[in-house]
Amino acid sequence: MNDNDELNDSAVLSAVRDSISGLPMPTAPRLEAITARGRARHRRRLAGVWVASVAACAALVVALAGGWGSAGPAPQAGPAPQARPAPSHHATEVQLAAFSVVADRDGSTTLTLGPGQMINPNAVRQALAEHGIPALVTAGEFCRTADQPAPGVGDVVVLLPHGLRYVGSGGPLPRPSIVIYGSRIPRGVKLSIGYRQDAQDREISFTLIKAGAPLTCTSMPDHGPHGDDGPQG
Amino acid sequence: MNHEQTEFAEFFQASWEPCLRAVVASTGSVQLAEDQVAEAFARAWLSWRKVRRHPAPRAWVVRTALNTGVSWWRRRTRELPLAGHDAVAPRDMDDGLDTALLTALRHLSDRQREVIALRVFLDLDIDTIAGQLGIAPATVRVHLSRAVSTLRHELSPYQAMEVD
């Protein structure tokens, strides 16, 4: 990178800064509004802890009964995972902590990934399938098809706070919760879930793909038709 | 108002606008960013004892705000016009944002927008950004370089006009 490049880089960043800085910004809300919002959130969280505890217990009971982290109001009596080696007791515990799939009252499904655990993509895929969600789940790579089917993935997947990408800063990784509206996935379309985790960084990416279409998989998520986040040769 | 409340109040007043601008740059919407930043500050208030010890509290707010809106941005990117075909501005661009800039920003990945937001609007250096994102400084540089390259390409007519 030479001086001209530096200058150009600077000019580009300045253009971005000036463009945004020139905009009139809304004045800050009253502090009381922020703290009230925080208190309301705190109350919701306390209420949610109880609900989540019940759901977690249900997930554990179902999982111990033979499921793989999948729980719902009416667990399906589908076939047990095929072609899966009988897990050791220890492996089962890890798998149970790795994720849970819980049906919500509004027809959505919540996928929660445990902190610090590697998920078994096939187990997640199967658990989602039991909830009527066709999915491709990949670990360490992010797959998409050339065309993104409508609707956008944002209409199908809602990430709860801190859900999509959380970078640890020494503290424990939170549990990303992903609310999936399976009924909004059109026929012939699948939800592609890519998952990557290392010691400090966890990244989950979602996109809708056409079932049966050729896949392009990269080690980094491609965020759009012109995404350039992947490695370049 | 006790000491912590006073401290948070000062932080809030001083940080609202820079955090908002950073999130606007990443989300492409003043209205949405305003809500996300308000939510992030509400969470900062709840966790103030932790956030106040954070090496870059503003970055904490911005990252929290951005994490609440990633899925929205992805939906939006599908709604934005393609470069070169944006004769009609999107309906909700009437909050004063430059459509060309928005179109350019949509070509960035989430991570690249995040790096831009932290670098440009919070004036964080590479090492601090790396610490915030939990990635290597070299990776931050790569994200920044690719982001700038994309922005330069997308904004090139405007750059040329300024040089001239």
mmCIF file of C-alpha atoms in Angstrom:
data_model
loop_
_atom_site.group_PDB
_atom_site.id
_atom_site.type_symbol
_atom_site.label_atom_id
_atom_site.label_comp_id
_atom_site.label_asym_id
_atom_site.label_seq_id
_atom_site.Cartn_x
_atom_site.Cartn_y
_atom_site.Cartn_z
ATOM 1 C CA MET A 1 0.000 0.000 0.000
ATOM 2 C CA ASN A 2 1.577 3.263 -1.050
ATOM 3 C CA ASP A 3 0.934 6.820 0.080
ATOM 4 C CA ASN A 4 -1.653 7.374 -2.605
ATOM 5 C CA ASP A 5 -3.559 4.332 -1.437
ATOM 6 C CA GLU A 6 -3.396 5.619 2.114
ATOM 7 C CA LEU A 7 -4.680 8.968 0.941
ATOM 8 C CA ASN A 8 -7.431 7.336 -1.021
ATOM 9 C CA ASP A 9 -8.393 5.177 1.900
ATOM 10 C CA SER A 10 -8.507 8.239 4.054
ATOM 11 C CA ALA A 11 -10.647 10.047 1.525
ATOM 12 C CA VAL A 12 -13.079 7.160 1.333
ATOM 13 C CA LEU A 13 -13.433 6.955 5.085
ATOM 14 C CA SER A 14 -13.799 10.727 5.253
ATOM 15 C CA ALA A 15 -16.553 10.569 2.659
ATOM 16 C CA VAL A 16 -18.408 8.050 4.775
ATOM 17 C CA ARG A 17 -17.826 10.063 7.926
ATOM 18 C CA ASP A 18 -18.881 13.344 6.323
ATOM 19 C CA SER A 19 -21.965 11.833 4.781
ATOM 20 C CA ILE A 20 -23.233 10.557 8.096
ATOM 21 C CA SER A 21 -21.882 13.420 10.188
ATOM 22 C CA GLY A 22 -23.726 15.909 8.022
ATOM 23 C CA LEU A 23 -27.051 14.399 8.903
ATOM 24 C CA PRO A 24 -29.093 15.937 11.655
ATOM 25 C CA MET A 25 -29.399 13.310 14.329
ATOM 26 C CA PRO A 26 -32.355 12.954 16.653
ATOM 27 C CA THR A 27 -31.663 14.379 20.045
ATOM 28 C CA ALA A 28 -30.982 11.924 22.786
ATOM 29 C CA PRO A 29 -34.071 10.658 24.534
ATOM 30 C CA ARG A 30 -34.527 11.570 28.134
ATOM 31 C CA LEU A 31 -32.419 9.516 30.446
ATOM 32 C CA GLU A 32 -35.539 8.467 32.292
ATOM 33 C CA ALA A 33 -36.854 6.872 29.105
ATOM 34 C CA ILE A 34 -33.685 4.811 28.771
ATOM 35 C CA THR A 35 -33.651 3.657 32.358
ATOM 36 C CA ALA A 36 -37.355 2.846 32.206
ATOM 37 C CA ARG A 37 -36.709 0.798 29.102
ATOM 38 C CA GLY A 38 -33.939 -0.992 30.941
ATOM 39 C CA ARG A 39 -36.182 -1.738 33.894
ATOM 40 C CA ALA A 40 -38.892 -3.052 31.606
ATOM 41 C CA ARG A 41 -36.370 -5.268 29.920
ATOM 42 C CA HIS A 42 -35.171 -6.493 33.290
ATOM 43 C CA ARG A 43 -38.725 -7.410 34.280
ATOM 44 C CA ARG A 44 -39.252 -9.255 31.013
ATOM 45 C CA ARG A 45 -36.012 -11.088 31.516
ATOM 46 C CA LEU A 46 -36.981 -12.169 34.989
ATOM 47 C CA ALA A 47 -40.294 -13.418 33.661
ATOM 48 C CA GLY A 48 -38.487 -15.149 30.829
ATOM 49 C CA VAL A 49 -36.109 -16.939 33.148
ATOM 50 C CA TRP A 50 -38.973 -18.868 34.648
ATOM 51 C CA VAL A 51 -40.405 -19.775 31.250
ATOM 52 C CA ALA A 52 -36.988 -20.691 29.939
ATOM 53 C CA SER A 53 -36.346 -22.881 32.955
ATOM 54 C CA VAL A 54 -39.525 -24.788 32.296
ATOM 55 C CA ALA A 55 -38.650 -25.132 28.641
ATOM 56 C CA ALA A 56 -35.131 -26.260 29.464
ATOM 57 C CA CYS A 57 -36.450 -28.915 31.823
ATOM 58 C CA ALA A 58 -38.831 -30.101 29.150
ATOM 59 C CA ALA A 59 -36.003 -30.242 26.650
ATOM 60 C CA LEU A 60 -33.876 -32.219 29.025
ATOM 61 C CA VAL A 61 -36.625 -34.693 29.810
ATOM 62 C CA VAL A 62 -37.388 -35.298 26.159
ATOM 63 C CA ALA A 63 -33.732 -35.506 25.286
ATOM 64 C CA LEU A 64 -33.063 -38.004 28.020
ATOM 65 C CA ALA A 65 -35.987 -40.013 26.730
ATOM 66 C CA GLY A 66 -34.149 -40.515 23.485
ATOM 67 C CA GLY A 67 -34.237 -37.236 21.657
ATOM 68 C CA TRP A 68 -31.252 -35.233 20.624
ATOM 69 C CA GLY A 69 -31.869 -31.888 22.158
ATOM 70 C CA SER A 70 -35.207 -31.571 20.458
ATOM 71 C CA ALA A 71 -38.208 -30.692 22.494
ATOM 72 C CA GLY A 72 -41.686 -29.603 21.620
ATOM 73 C CA PRO A 73 -45.173 -29.780 22.936
ATOM 74 C CA ALA A 74 -45.748 -32.969 21.022
ATOM 75 C CA PRO A 75 -42.443 -34.665 20.433
ATOM 76 C CA GLN A 76 -42.574 -36.662 17.289
ATOM 77 C CA ALA A 77 -42.140 -40.380 17.463
ATOM 78 C CA GLY A 78 -39.919 -40.299 14.466
ATOM 79 C CA PRO A 79 -37.109 -42.695 13.932
ATOM 80 C CA ALA A 80 -34.113 -42.367 16.141
ATOM 81 C CA PRO A 81 -31.098 -40.878 14.467
ATOM 82 C CA GLN A 82 -29.880 -43.319 11.878
ATOM 83 C CA ALA A 83 -26.309 -44.148 11.065
ATOM 84 C CA ARG A 84 -25.216 -42.520 14.265
ATOM 85 C CA PRO A 85 -22.854 -44.436 16.463
ATOM 86 C CA ALA A 86 -24.282 -45.104 19.867
ATOM 87 C CA PRO A 87 -23.051 -42.158 21.891
ATOM 88 C CA SER A 88 -21.271 -42.672 25.121
ATOM 89 C CA HIS A 89 -22.861 -41.220 28.215
ATOM 90 C CA HIS A 90 -20.350 -38.389 28.127
ATOM 91 C CA ALA A 91 -21.036 -37.683 24.453
ATOM 92 C CA THR A 92 -24.760 -37.560 25.164
ATOM 93 C CA GLU A 93 -24.267 -34.972 27.841
ATOM 94 C CA VAL A 94 -22.234 -32.799 25.524
ATOM 95 C CA GLN A 95 -24.829 -33.089 22.834
ATOM 96 C CA LEU A 96 -27.631 -32.170 25.206
ATOM 97 C CA ALA A 97 -25.799 -29.045 26.259
ATOM 98 C CA ALA A 98 -24.967 -28.086 22.727
ATOM 99 C CA PHE A 99 -28.419 -27.042 21.576
ATOM 100 C CA SER A 100 -32.113 -27.242 22.141
ATOM 101 C CA VAL A 101 -35.076 -26.884 19.836
ATOM 102 C CA VAL A 102 -38.310 -25.796 21.418
ATOM 103 C CA ALA A 103 -41.681 -25.134 19.812
ATOM 104 C CA ASP A 104 -43.171 -21.785 20.737
ATOM 105 C CA ARG A 105 -46.820 -21.047 21.254
ATOM 106 C CA ASP A 106 -47.027 -18.771 18.235
ATOM 107 C CA GLY A 107 -45.965 -21.548 15.904
ATOM 108 C CA SER A 108 -42.357 -20.508 15.742
ATOM 109 C CA THR A 109 -39.467 -22.652 16.876
ATOM 110 C CA THR A 110 -36.587 -21.521 19.023
ATOM 111 C CA LEU A 111 -33.173 -22.986 18.431
ATOM 112 C CA THR A 112 -30.787 -22.268 21.262
ATOM 113 C CA LEU A 113 -27.121 -23.045 21.023
ATOM 114 C CA GLY A 114 -25.176 -23.776 24.141
ATOM 115 C CA PRO A 115 -22.073 -21.827 24.998
ATOM 116 C CA GLY A 116 -18.761 -23.282 24.144
ATOM 117 C CA GLN A 117 -20.142 -26.461 22.646
ATOM 118 C CA MET A 118 -19.611 -27.772 19.190
ATOM 119 C CA ILE A 119 -22.889 -28.761 17.669
ATOM 120 C CA ASN A 120 -23.565 -31.843 15.661
ATOM 121 C CA PRO A 121 -24.954 -30.398 12.423
ATOM 122 C CA ASN A 122 -26.880 -33.525 11.586
ATOM 123 C CA ALA A 123 -28.498 -33.604 15.001
ATOM 124 C CA VAL A 124 -29.599 -30.003 14.676
ATOM 125 C CA ARG A 125 -30.908 -30.622 11.177
ATOM 126 C CA GLN A 126 -32.881 -33.614 12.351
ATOM 127 C CA ALA A 127 -34.271 -31.779 15.360
ATOM 128 C CA LEU A 128 -35.407 -28.921 13.156
ATOM 129 C CA ALA A 129 -36.924 -31.360 10.677
ATOM 130 C CA GLU A 130 -39.016 -32.793 13.483
ATOM 131 C CA HIS A 131 -40.410 -29.305 13.918
ATOM 132 C CA GLY A 132 -41.192 -29.022 10.223
ATOM 133 C CA ILE A 133 -38.198 -26.879 9.363
ATOM 134 C CA PRO A 134 -36.209 -28.056 6.368
ATOM 135 C CA ALA A 135 -32.641 -27.046 7.004
ATOM 136 C CA LEU A 136 -29.104 -27.513 5.882
ATOM 137 C CA VAL A 137 -26.812 -27.214 8.876
ATOM 138 C CA THR A 138 -23.099 -26.932 8.368
ATOM 139 C CA ALA A 139 -20.266 -26.507 10.818
ATOM 140 C CA GLY A 140 -17.213 -24.587 9.732
ATOM 141 C CA GLU A 141 -18.671 -23.501 6.432
ATOM 142 C CA PHE A 142 -21.508 -21.361 5.152
ATOM 143 C CA CYS A 143 -23.508 -22.573 2.194
ATOM 144 C CA ARG A 144 -25.854 -20.788 -0.157
ATOM 145 C CA THR A 145 -27.333 -21.199 -3.570
ATOM 146 C CA ALA A 146 -26.899 -18.795 -6.446
ATOM 147 C CA ASP A 147 -30.375 -17.348 -6.054
ATOM 148 C CA GLN A 148 -31.817 -16.352 -2.741
ATOM 149 C CA PRO A 149 -35.452 -17.372 -2.669
ATOM 150 C CA ALA A 150 -38.059 -14.936 -1.476
ATOM 151 C CA PRO A 151 -38.892 -14.190 1.260
ATOM 152 C CA GLY A 152 -35.695 -12.870 2.744
ATOM 153 C CA VAL A 153 -34.207 -14.809 5.570
ATOM 154 C CA GLY A 154 -35.039 -11.920 7.867
ATOM 155 C CA ASP A 155 -38.679 -12.839 7.500
ATOM 156 C CA VAL A 156 -37.988 -16.375 8.612
ATOM 157 C CA VAL A 157 -35.318 -15.991 11.261
ATOM 158 C CA VAL A 158 -35.264 -13.609 14.173
ATOM 159 C CA LEU A 159 -32.211 -13.459 16.345
ATOM 160 C CA LEU A 160 -32.732 -12.744 19.944
ATOM 161 C CA PRO A 161 -30.394 -10.132 21.408
ATOM 162 C CA HIS A 162 -26.748 -11.067 21.145
ATOM 163 C CA GLY A 163 -27.849 -13.904 18.960
ATOM 164 C CA LEU A 164 -26.039 -13.749 15.686
ATOM 165 C CA ARG A 165 -22.448 -13.138 16.369
ATOM 166 C CA TYR A 166 -21.023 -12.759 19.771
ATOM 167 C CA VAL A 167 -17.374 -12.280 20.388
ATOM 168 C CA GLY A 168 -16.280 -13.217 23.827
ATOM 169 C CA SER A 169 -14.166 -10.840 25.826
ATOM 170 C CA GLY A 170 -13.234 -13.116 28.641
ATOM 171 C CA GLY A 171 -16.686 -13.813 29.954
ATOM 172 C CA PRO A 172 -18.808 -16.825 29.218
ATOM 173 C CA LEU A 173 -20.408 -16.966 25.805
ATOM 174 C CA PRO A 174 -24.141 -16.363 25.982
ATOM 175 C CA ARG A 175 -26.603 -18.776 24.481
ATOM 176 C CA PRO A 176 -27.660 -17.508 21.082
ATOM 177 C CA SER A 177 -31.350 -18.060 20.556
ATOM 178 C CA ILE A 178 -32.744 -18.167 17.091
ATOM 179 C CA VAL A 179 -36.478 -17.949 16.516
ATOM 180 C CA ILE A 180 -37.444 -19.653 13.285
ATOM 181 C CA TYR A 181 -40.808 -19.236 11.610
ATOM 182 C CA GLY A 182 -40.887 -22.491 9.732
ATOM 183 C CA SER A 183 -44.301 -21.834 8.228
ATOM 184 C CA ARG A 184 -42.843 -18.936 6.266
ATOM 185 C CA ILE A 185 -40.388 -21.135 4.423
ATOM 186 C CA PRO A 186 -41.852 -21.808 0.976
ATOM 187 C CA ARG A 187 -41.944 -25.235 -0.564
ATOM 188 C CA GLY A 188 -38.699 -26.194 -2.235
ATOM 189 C CA VAL A 189 -36.729 -23.899 0.028
ATOM 190 C CA LYS A 190 -34.466 -24.726 2.924
ATOM 191 C CA LEU A 191 -32.928 -22.723 5.674
ATOM 192 C CA SER A 192 -29.162 -22.879 5.505
ATOM 193 C CA ILE A 193 -27.513 -22.487 8.887
ATOM 194 C CA GLY A 194 -23.761 -22.105 8.969
ATOM 195 C CA TYR A 195 -21.924 -22.246 12.225
ATOM 196 C CA ARG A 196 -18.344 -21.548 13.056
ATOM 197 C CA GLN A 197 -16.723 -21.334 16.412
ATOM 198 C CA ASP A 198 -13.234 -21.038 17.701
ATOM 199 C CA ALA A 199 -11.853 -20.188 21.092
ATOM 200 C CA GLN A 200 -13.059 -16.600 21.041
ATOM 201 C CA ASP A 201 -15.337 -16.103 18.127
ATOM 202 C CA ARG A 202 -18.621 -17.677 17.228
ATOM 203 C CA GLU A 203 -20.448 -16.870 14.072
ATOM 204 C CA ILE A 204 -23.788 -18.115 12.898
ATOM 205 C CA SER A 205 -25.193 -17.199 9.549
ATOM 206 C CA PHE A 206 -28.542 -17.920 7.960
ATOM 207 C CA THR A 207 -29.775 -17.805 4.455
ATOM 208 C CA LEU A 208 -32.530 -19.386 2.437
ATOM 209 C CA ILE A 209 -31.507 -21.766 -0.292
ATOM 210 C CA LYS A 210 -33.288 -23.589 -3.042
ATOM 211 C CA ALA A 211 -33.500 -27.273 -2.283
ATOM 212 C CA GLY A 212 -31.513 -29.315 -4.744
ATOM 213 C CA ALA A 213 -29.715 -26.352 -6.274
ATOM 214 C CA PRO A 214 -25.915 -26.363 -6.406
ATOM 215 C CA LEU A 215 -24.368 -25.073 -3.216
ATOM 216 C CA THR A 216 -21.531 -22.665 -2.810
ATOM 217 C CA CYS A 217 -19.878 -23.083 0.556
ATOM 218 C CA THR A 218 -17.261 -20.788 1.999
ATOM 219 C CA SER A 219 -15.374 -20.612 5.236
ATOM 220 C CA MET A 220 -16.795 -17.170 5.869
ATOM 221 C CA PRO A 221 -20.425 -16.186 5.379
ATOM 222 C CA ASP A 222 -21.268 -14.419 2.187
ATOM 223 C CA HIS A 223 -23.666 -11.694 3.151
ATOM 224 C CA GLY A 224 -25.095 -10.821 -0.167
ATOM 225 C CA PRO A 225 -24.875 -11.086 -3.887
ATOM 226 C CA HIS A 226 -21.704 -9.035 -3.767
ATOM 227 C CA GLY A 227 -20.435 -10.289 -0.450
ATOM 228 C CA ASP A 228 -16.682 -10.216 -0.273
ATOM 229 C CA ASP A 229 -16.111 -11.461 3.188
ATOM 230 C CA GLY A 230 -14.666 -14.708 2.093
ATOM 231 C CA PRO A 231 -11.057 -15.466 1.529
ATOM 232 C CA GLN A 232 -9.673 -14.123 -1.655
ATOM 233 C CA GLY A 233 -7.045 -15.885 -3.603
ATOM 234 C CA MET B 1 -28.863 10.188 41.996
ATOM 235 C CA ASN B 2 -25.923 8.127 43.222
ATOM 236 C CA HIS B 3 -22.441 8.085 41.760
ATOM 237 C CA GLU B 4 -23.083 5.265 39.308
ATOM 238 C CA GLN B 5 -26.269 6.850 38.050
ATOM 239 C CA THR B 6 -24.496 10.155 37.570
ATOM 240 C CA GLU B 7 -21.690 8.400 35.762
ATOM 241 C CA PHE B 8 -24.092 6.631 33.449
ATOM 242 C CA ALA B 9 -25.989 9.839 32.791
ATOM 243 C CA GLU B 10 -22.776 11.559 31.742
ATOM 244 C CA PHE B 11 -21.781 8.649 29.571
ATOM 245 C CA PHE B 12 -25.187 8.588 27.947
ATOM 246 C CA GLN B 13 -25.226 12.290 27.181
ATOM 247 C CA ALA B 14 -21.709 12.273 25.779
ATOM 248 C CA SER B 15 -22.004 9.048 23.814
ATOM 249 C CA TRP B 16 -25.497 9.083 22.362
ATOM 250 C CA GLU B 17 -24.692 10.916 19.160
ATOM 251 C CA PRO B 18 -21.400 9.225 18.206
ATOM 252 C CA CYS B 19 -22.917 5.826 18.912
ATOM 253 C CA LEU B 20 -25.984 6.728 16.894
ATOM 254 C CA ARG B 21 -23.928 7.857 13.917
ATOM 255 C CA ALA B 22 -21.897 4.659 14.058
ATOM 256 C CA VAL B 23 -25.020 2.544 14.021
ATOM 257 C CA VAL B 24 -26.611 4.653 11.284
ATOM 258 C CA ALA B 25 -23.573 3.938 9.152
ATOM 259 C CA SER B 26 -24.063 0.260 9.708
ATOM 260 C CA THR B 27 -27.832 -0.043 9.523
ATOM 261 C CA GLY B 28 -28.555 2.592 6.909
ATOM 262 C CA SER B 29 -31.510 4.009 8.764
ATOM 263 C CA VAL B 30 -31.629 6.820 11.285
ATOM 264 C CA GLN B 31 -34.965 5.685 12.597
ATOM 265 C CA LEU B 32 -33.913 2.104 13.124
ATOM 266 C CA ALA B 33 -30.548 3.087 14.532
ATOM 267 C CA GLU B 34 -32.223 5.371 17.022
ATOM 268 C CA ASP B 35 -34.268 2.491 18.359
ATOM 269 C CA GLN B 36 -31.347 0.092 18.416
ATOM 270 C CA VAL B 37 -29.089 2.546 20.187
ATOM 271 C CA ALA B 38 -31.784 3.334 22.736
ATOM 272 C CA GLU B 39 -32.131 -0.384 23.370
ATOM 273 C CA ALA B 40 -28.373 -0.742 23.681
ATOM 274 C CA PHE B 41 -28.170 2.090 26.185
ATOM 275 C CA ALA B 42 -31.004 0.516 28.158
ATOM 276 C CA ARG B 43 -28.958 -2.658 28.345
ATOM 277 C CA ALA B 44 -25.871 -0.669 29.227
ATOM 278 C CA TRP B 45 -27.848 0.835 32.067
ATOM 279 C CA LEU B 46 -28.805 -2.619 33.279
ATOM 280 C CA SER B 47 -25.202 -3.795 33.083
ATOM 281 C CA TRP B 48 -23.533 -0.537 33.933
ATOM 282 C CA ARG B 49 -21.252 -2.025 36.547
ATOM 283 C CA LYS B 50 -19.807 -4.227 33.851
ATOM 284 C CA VAL B 51 -19.954 -1.741 31.005
ATOM 285 C CA ARG B 52 -18.279 1.044 32.970
ATOM 286 C CA ARG B 53 -15.221 -1.175 33.335
ATOM 287 C CA HIS B 54 -15.240 -2.093 29.661
ATOM 288 C CA PRO B 55 -12.173 -0.804 27.815
ATOM 289 C CA ALA B 56 -14.387 0.906 25.240
ATOM 290 C CA PRO B 57 -17.918 1.392 26.576
ATOM 291 C CA ARG B 58 -19.082 3.152 23.418
ATOM 292 C CA ALA B 59 -17.973 0.177 21.390
ATOM 293 C CA TRP B 60 -19.975 -2.044 23.724
ATOM 294 C CA VAL B 61 -23.058 0.050 23.025
ATOM 295 C CA VAL B 62 -22.499 0.045 19.281
ATOM 296 C CA ARG B 63 -21.911 -3.683 19.126
ATOM 297 C CA THR B 64 -24.963 -4.346 21.244
ATOM 298 C CA ALA B 65 -27.038 -2.107 19.020
ATOM 299 C CA LEU B 66 -25.749 -3.765 15.886
ATOM 300 C CA ASN B 67 -26.417 -7.229 17.206
ATOM 301 C CA THR B 68 -30.062 -6.345 17.591
ATOM 302 C CA GLY B 69 -30.359 -5.348 13.983
ATOM 303 C CA VAL B 70 -28.386 -7.754 11.869
ATOM 304 C CA SER B 71 -31.359 -9.700 10.630
ATOM 305 C CA TRP B 72 -33.071 -6.452 9.735
ATOM 306 C CA TRP B 73 -30.141 -5.345 7.635
ATOM 307 C CA ARG B 74 -30.078 -8.625 5.802
ATOM 308 C CA ARG B 75 -33.718 -8.222 4.953
ATOM 309 C CA ARG B 76 -33.089 -4.696 3.878
ATOM 310 C CA THR B 77 -30.185 -5.560 1.623
ATOM 311 C CA ARG B 78 -32.597 -7.498 -0.498
ATOM 312 C CA GLU B 79 -34.788 -4.447 -0.793
ATOM 313 C CA LEU B 80 -32.098 -1.995 -1.800
ATOM 314 C CA PRO B 81 -31.602 -1.388 -5.477
ATOM 315 C CA LEU B 82 -28.641 -2.790 -7.267
ATOM 316 C CA ALA B 83 -25.861 -0.400 -8.060
ATOM 317 C CA GLY B 84 -26.463 1.202 -11.418
ATOM 318 C CA HIS B 85 -30.166 0.445 -11.274
ATOM 319 C CA ASP B 86 -31.123 2.759 -8.482
ATOM 320 C CA ALA B 87 -33.066 5.340 -10.411
ATOM 321 C CA VAL B 88 -35.809 5.151 -7.843
ATOM 322 C CA ALA B 89 -34.762 5.720 -4.277
ATOM 323 C CA PRO B 90 -36.149 3.244 -1.832
ATOM 324 C CA ARG B 91 -39.240 4.390 -0.036
ATOM 325 C CA ASP B 92 -37.720 4.666 3.393
ATOM 326 C CA MET B 93 -34.658 6.599 2.397
ATOM 327 C CA ASP B 94 -36.262 9.869 3.263
ATOM 328 C CA ASP B 95 -34.326 10.362 6.458
ATOM 329 C CA GLY B 96 -31.623 12.240 4.642
ATOM 330 C CA LEU B 97 -29.193 9.429 4.017
ATOM 331 C CA ASP B 98 -27.237 9.400 0.814
ATOM 332 C CA THR B 99 -28.646 6.653 -1.360
ATOM 333 C CA ALA B 100 -25.298 6.141 -3.062
ATOM 334 C CA LEU B 101 -23.648 5.659 0.290
ATOM 335 C CA LEU B 102 -26.338 3.244 1.385
ATOM 336 C CA THR B 103 -25.969 1.281 -1.791
ATOM 337 C CA ALA B 104 -22.238 1.158 -1.185
ATOM 338 C CA LEU B 105 -22.632 0.107 2.424
ATOM 339 C CA ARG B 106 -24.945 -2.713 1.505
ATOM 340 C CA HIS B 107 -22.130 -4.299 -0.407
ATOM 341 C CA LEU B 108 -20.176 -4.705 2.786
ATOM 342 C CA SER B 109 -20.457 -7.683 5.058
ATOM 343 C CA ASP B 110 -21.770 -7.262 8.565
ATOM 344 C CA ARG B 111 -18.266 -7.520 9.911
ATOM 345 C CA GLN B 112 -16.940 -4.929 7.502
ATOM 346 C CA ARG B 113 -19.706 -2.488 8.434
ATOM 347 C CA GLU B 114 -18.905 -3.127 12.054
ATOM 348 C CA VAL B 115 -15.242 -2.352 11.505
ATOM 349 C CA ILE B 116 -16.131 0.806 9.595
ATOM 350 C CA ALA B 117 -18.471 1.924 12.353
ATOM 351 C CA LEU B 118 -15.892 1.400 15.074
ATOM 352 C CA ARG B 119 -13.034 2.896 13.075
ATOM 353 C CA VAL B 120 -14.730 5.896 11.560
ATOM 354 C CA PHE B 121 -17.259 6.960 14.128
ATOM 355 C CA LEU B 122 -15.701 5.856 17.387
ATOM 356 C CA ASP B 123 -12.125 6.547 16.276
ATOM 357 C CA LEU B 124 -10.928 3.232 17.635
ATOM 358 C CA ASP B 125 -7.526 2.087 16.492
ATOM 359 C CA ILE B 126 -6.940 -1.259 14.840
ATOM 360 C CA ASP B 127 -5.753 -3.004 17.981
ATOM 361 C CA THR B 128 -8.715 -1.817 20.003
ATOM 362 C CA ILE B 129 -11.133 -2.878 17.299
ATOM 363 C CA ALA B 130 -9.440 -6.250 17.196
ATOM 364 C CA GLY B 131 -9.868 -6.553 20.939
ATOM 365 C CA GLN B 132 -13.525 -5.630 20.686
ATOM 366 C CA LEU B 133 -14.255 -8.082 17.930
ATOM 367 C CA GLY B 134 -12.048 -10.825 19.307
ATOM 368 C CA ILE B 135 -10.122 -11.155 16.090
ATOM 369 C CA ALA B 136 -6.539 -10.510 15.115
ATOM 370 C CA PRO B 137 -5.452 -6.991 14.173
ATOM 371 C CA ALA B 138 -4.388 -8.329 10.805
ATOM 372 C CA THR B 139 -7.934 -9.567 10.240
ATOM 373 C CA VAL B 140 -9.299 -6.154 11.128
ATOM 374 C CA ARG B 141 -6.968 -4.621 8.570
ATOM 375 C CA VAL B 142 -8.188 -7.066 5.964
ATOM 376 C CA HIS B 143 -11.819 -6.249 6.712
ATOM 377 C CA LEU B 144 -11.066 -2.536 6.656
ATOM 378 C CA SER B 145 -9.096 -2.768 3.452
ATOM 379 C CA ARG B 146 -11.793 -4.738 1.679
ATOM 380 C CA ALA B 147 -14.460 -2.424 2.966
ATOM 381 C CA VAL B 148 -12.606 0.647 1.774
ATOM 382 C CA SER B 149 -11.937 -0.976 -1.552
ATOM 383 C CA THR B 150 -15.619 -1.748 -2.015
ATOM 384 C CA LEU B 151 -16.687 1.703 -0.887
ATOM 385 C CA ARG B 152 -14.150 3.351 -3.169
ATOM 386 C CA HIS B 153 -15.481 1.389 -6.092
ATOM 387 C CA GLU B 154 -19.097 2.126 -5.284
ATOM 388 C CA LEU B 155 -18.541 5.779 -4.506
ATOM 389 C CA SER B 156 -16.041 6.425 -7.257
ATOM 390 C CA PRO B 157 -18.124 9.014 -9.158
ATOM 391 C CA TYR B 158 -18.427 11.043 -6.016
ATOM 392 C CA GLN B 159 -14.733 10.732 -5.245
ATOM 393 C CA ALA B 160 -13.881 11.923 -8.732
ATOM 394 C CA MET B 161 -16.143 14.914 -8.395
ATOM 395 C CA GLU B 162 -14.470 15.894 -5.161
ATOM 396 C CA VAL B 163 -11.002 15.593 -6.616
ATOM 397 C CA ASP B 164 -12.003 17.669 -9.601
#
